[in-house]
Amino acid sequence: EADRLALDVEEKKLQALAPDHIKFPEGFLPVTERIRSKCSVDYFGVWHAVCGYWEGLTDDNTADCDEFLYRTKDGNLYPGPANGEGFYRTWYEYLKKEGISFVKVDGQSTVANYFKDNIPAPQAAAGIAEAIEKASGTYGRFGEAVKVIDPRKE
């Protein structure tokens, strides 16, 4: 899986906001800086699944933002629809410091499945979408965060 080349994951769950420490022992920044200094590449992006990774986050994740996570009845851990903005903001601010210019968020149509039997689908989907948009600066609140490109608008 190409997405596993960069993210620190375990059993389809996000372990850390930082990239895989074996593949990127010093993070993304040395890589992005080196490429920028040698080539005319201005923008670097990172892909991530809408709820961190395909099955959320590990219980022992190092994201350091548990207050922004929601534990479902079946024990999975995801960014919270009501307060997940803090999770995404923390992650995007970290990525920005690492030289990342934008993110590609995948699997947004699956949000209802993550919160099934916990939160009504429309509420969960709207909450996660708003959290990502606010954290990415779409509403102008966190202008220094990385940009989320909405293909409907660009």
mmCIF file of C-alpha atoms in Angstrom:
data_model
loop_
_atom_site.group_PDB
_atom_site.id
_atom_site.type_symbol
_atom_site.label_atom_id
_atom_site.label_comp_id
_atom_site.label_asym_id
_atom_site.label_seq_id
_atom_site.Cartn_x
_atom_site.Cartn_y
_atom_site.Cartn_z
ATOM 1 C CA GLU A 1 0.000 0.000 0.000
ATOM 2 C CA ALA A 2 1.498 3.285 -1.103
ATOM 3 C CA ASP A 3 -0.034 5.199 1.810
ATOM 4 C CA ARG A 4 1.951 3.101 4.270
ATOM 5 C CA LEU A 5 5.177 4.481 2.831
ATOM 6 C CA ALA A 6 4.953 7.612 4.959
ATOM 7 C CA LEU A 7 2.410 7.273 7.764
ATOM 8 C CA ASP A 8 3.202 5.629 11.084
ATOM 9 C CA VAL A 9 0.481 2.963 11.200
ATOM 10 C CA GLU A 10 -0.203 -0.284 12.991
ATOM 11 C CA GLU A 11 -2.952 -2.700 11.957
ATOM 12 C CA LYS A 12 -4.733 -0.078 9.803
ATOM 13 C CA LYS A 13 -4.701 2.468 12.655
ATOM 14 C CA LEU A 14 -2.695 5.667 12.888
ATOM 15 C CA GLN A 15 0.011 5.444 15.525
ATOM 16 C CA ALA A 16 1.496 8.959 15.325
ATOM 17 C CA LEU A 17 1.095 12.306 13.605
ATOM 18 C CA ALA A 18 4.765 12.157 12.618
ATOM 19 C CA PRO A 19 5.735 10.010 9.623
ATOM 20 C CA ASP A 20 7.054 6.479 9.965
ATOM 21 C CA HIS A 21 10.244 6.922 12.006
ATOM 22 C CA ILE A 22 12.080 4.135 10.172
ATOM 23 C CA LYS A 23 11.396 5.499 6.700
ATOM 24 C CA PHE A 24 11.681 9.169 7.760
ATOM 25 C CA PRO A 25 13.926 9.127 10.864
ATOM 26 C CA GLU A 26 14.215 12.928 10.894
ATOM 27 C CA GLY A 27 10.658 13.607 9.725
ATOM 28 C CA PHE A 28 9.515 15.144 6.451
ATOM 29 C CA LEU A 29 11.363 18.462 6.796
ATOM 30 C CA PRO A 30 14.858 17.363 5.691
ATOM 31 C CA VAL A 31 13.324 15.688 2.650
ATOM 32 C CA THR A 32 11.124 18.613 1.641
ATOM 33 C CA GLU A 33 13.950 21.122 2.210
ATOM 34 C CA ARG A 34 16.440 19.091 0.199
ATOM 35 C CA ILE A 35 14.099 18.665 -2.757
ATOM 36 C CA ARG A 36 13.122 22.342 -2.690
ATOM 37 C CA SER A 37 16.799 23.355 -2.729
ATOM 38 C CA LYS A 38 17.596 21.155 -5.746
ATOM 39 C CA CYS A 39 14.411 21.329 -7.813
ATOM 40 C CA SER A 40 11.630 23.704 -8.662
ATOM 41 C CA VAL A 41 9.099 21.878 -6.504
ATOM 42 C CA ASP A 42 7.161 24.283 -4.335
ATOM 43 C CA TYR A 43 4.425 22.113 -2.886
ATOM 44 C CA PHE A 44 4.456 18.810 -1.041
ATOM 45 C CA GLY A 45 1.328 16.973 0.012
ATOM 46 C CA VAL A 46 0.402 14.200 2.383
ATOM 47 C CA TRP A 47 -2.490 11.792 1.958
ATOM 48 C CA HIS A 48 -4.518 10.686 4.953
ATOM 49 C CA ALA A 49 -7.739 8.827 5.576
ATOM 50 C CA VAL A 50 -10.556 10.957 6.952
ATOM 51 C CA CYS A 51 -10.340 9.516 10.472
ATOM 52 C CA GLY A 52 -6.548 9.318 10.672
ATOM 53 C CA TYR A 53 -6.160 5.966 8.990
ATOM 54 C CA TRP A 54 -8.614 3.334 7.710
ATOM 55 C CA GLU A 55 -9.603 2.145 11.182
ATOM 56 C CA GLY A 56 -8.897 5.299 13.171
ATOM 57 C CA LEU A 57 -6.114 5.645 15.719
ATOM 58 C CA THR A 58 -4.372 3.137 17.967
ATOM 59 C CA ASP A 59 -5.129 3.253 21.680
ATOM 60 C CA ASP A 60 -1.473 4.051 22.362
ATOM 61 C CA ASN A 61 -1.188 6.732 19.664
ATOM 62 C CA THR A 62 1.228 9.573 20.270
ATOM 63 C CA ALA A 63 -1.002 12.304 18.815
ATOM 64 C CA ASP A 64 -1.309 13.872 22.281
ATOM 65 C CA CYS A 65 -4.847 15.084 21.660
ATOM 66 C CA ASP A 66 -7.092 12.478 23.295
ATOM 67 C CA GLU A 67 -9.591 15.172 24.283
ATOM 68 C CA PHE A 68 -10.414 15.568 20.575
ATOM 69 C CA LEU A 69 -10.989 11.851 19.945
ATOM 70 C CA TYR A 70 -14.182 9.815 20.184
ATOM 71 C CA ARG A 71 -14.324 6.176 21.281
ATOM 72 C CA THR A 72 -17.147 4.245 19.624
ATOM 73 C CA LYS A 73 -19.193 1.542 21.344
ATOM 74 C CA ASP A 74 -17.105 -1.102 19.561
ATOM 75 C CA GLY A 75 -13.897 0.388 20.998
ATOM 76 C CA ASN A 76 -12.483 2.227 17.974
ATOM 77 C CA LEU A 77 -10.908 5.655 18.324
ATOM 78 C CA TYR A 78 -11.607 8.426 15.790
ATOM 79 C CA PRO A 79 -11.452 12.222 15.648
ATOM 80 C CA GLY A 80 -14.665 13.423 17.273
ATOM 81 C CA PRO A 81 -17.406 14.899 15.088
ATOM 82 C CA ALA A 82 -18.156 17.487 17.784
ATOM 83 C CA ASN A 83 -14.580 18.474 18.628
ATOM 84 C CA GLY A 84 -12.244 16.775 16.134
ATOM 85 C CA GLU A 85 -11.031 20.139 14.885
ATOM 86 C CA GLY A 86 -8.362 20.061 17.605
ATOM 87 C CA PHE A 87 -7.017 16.742 16.318
ATOM 88 C CA TYR A 88 -6.817 17.916 12.711
ATOM 89 C CA ARG A 89 -5.418 21.314 13.712
ATOM 90 C CA THR A 90 -2.651 19.664 15.740
ATOM 91 C CA TRP A 91 -1.795 17.350 12.840
ATOM 92 C CA TYR A 92 -1.918 20.028 10.137
ATOM 93 C CA GLU A 93 0.168 22.469 12.153
ATOM 94 C CA TYR A 94 2.757 19.718 12.620
ATOM 95 C CA LEU A 95 2.749 18.947 8.881
ATOM 96 C CA LYS A 96 3.149 22.624 8.009
ATOM 97 C CA LYS A 97 6.285 22.767 10.199
ATOM 98 C CA GLU A 98 7.548 19.709 8.321
ATOM 99 C CA GLY A 99 7.342 21.478 4.957
ATOM 100 C CA ILE A 100 4.021 20.001 3.859
ATOM 101 C CA SER A 101 1.852 22.363 1.812
ATOM 102 C CA PHE A 102 -1.430 20.478 1.487
ATOM 103 C CA VAL A 103 -3.278 17.310 2.435
ATOM 104 C CA LYS A 104 -5.471 14.978 0.409
ATOM 105 C CA VAL A 105 -8.192 13.584 2.644
ATOM 106 C CA ASP A 106 -9.616 10.254 1.505
ATOM 107 C CA GLY A 107 -12.646 8.206 2.466
ATOM 108 C CA GLN A 108 -14.941 11.037 3.492
ATOM 109 C CA SER A 109 -17.942 9.028 2.316
ATOM 110 C CA THR A 110 -17.176 6.381 4.958
ATOM 111 C CA VAL A 111 -17.659 8.618 8.019
ATOM 112 C CA ALA A 112 -21.178 7.265 8.611
ATOM 113 C CA ASN A 113 -19.745 3.738 8.863
ATOM 114 C CA TYR A 114 -17.221 4.754 11.535
ATOM 115 C CA PHE A 115 -19.887 6.228 13.800
ATOM 116 C CA LYS A 116 -22.713 3.761 13.040
ATOM 117 C CA ASP A 117 -24.794 3.045 16.175
ATOM 118 C CA ASN A 118 -23.040 5.955 17.941
ATOM 119 C CA ILE A 119 -23.867 9.232 16.189
ATOM 120 C CA PRO A 120 -26.445 9.853 13.421
ATOM 121 C CA ALA A 121 -24.744 9.745 10.006
ATOM 122 C CA PRO A 122 -25.573 13.332 8.940
ATOM 123 C CA GLN A 123 -24.311 14.718 12.247
ATOM 124 C CA ALA A 124 -21.095 12.671 12.119
ATOM 125 C CA ALA A 125 -20.358 13.536 8.475
ATOM 126 C CA ALA A 126 -21.059 17.247 8.935
ATOM 127 C CA GLY A 127 -18.992 17.374 12.128
ATOM 128 C CA ILE A 128 -15.933 15.719 10.597
ATOM 129 C CA ALA A 129 -16.146 17.820 7.415
ATOM 130 C CA GLU A 130 -16.404 21.025 9.442
ATOM 131 C CA ALA A 131 -13.525 19.970 11.693
ATOM 132 C CA ILE A 132 -11.256 19.376 8.688
ATOM 133 C CA GLU A 133 -12.296 22.615 7.015
ATOM 134 C CA LYS A 134 -11.746 24.702 10.147
ATOM 135 C CA ALA A 135 -8.415 23.075 10.924
ATOM 136 C CA SER A 136 -7.180 23.522 7.368
ATOM 137 C CA GLY A 137 -7.917 27.212 7.313
ATOM 138 C CA THR A 138 -10.850 27.008 4.922
ATOM 139 C CA TYR A 139 -12.804 29.232 7.311
ATOM 140 C CA GLY A 140 -9.765 31.442 7.810
ATOM 141 C CA ARG A 141 -9.373 30.538 11.460
ATOM 142 C CA PHE A 142 -6.083 28.687 11.095
ATOM 143 C CA GLY A 143 -4.515 30.346 8.084
ATOM 144 C CA GLU A 144 -1.087 28.898 8.861
ATOM 145 C CA ALA A 145 -2.324 25.304 8.621
ATOM 146 C CA VAL A 146 -1.883 23.279 5.476
ATOM 147 C CA LYS A 147 -4.442 23.670 2.722
ATOM 148 C CA VAL A 148 -7.174 21.185 1.933
ATOM 149 C CA ILE A 149 -7.929 21.315 -1.770
ATOM 150 C CA ASP A 150 -11.598 20.964 -2.561
ATOM 151 C CA PRO A 151 -11.874 19.785 -6.185
ATOM 152 C CA ARG A 152 -15.389 21.204 -6.326
ATOM 153 C CA LYS A 153 -13.914 24.693 -5.892
ATOM 154 C CA GLU A 154 -10.512 24.416 -7.585
#
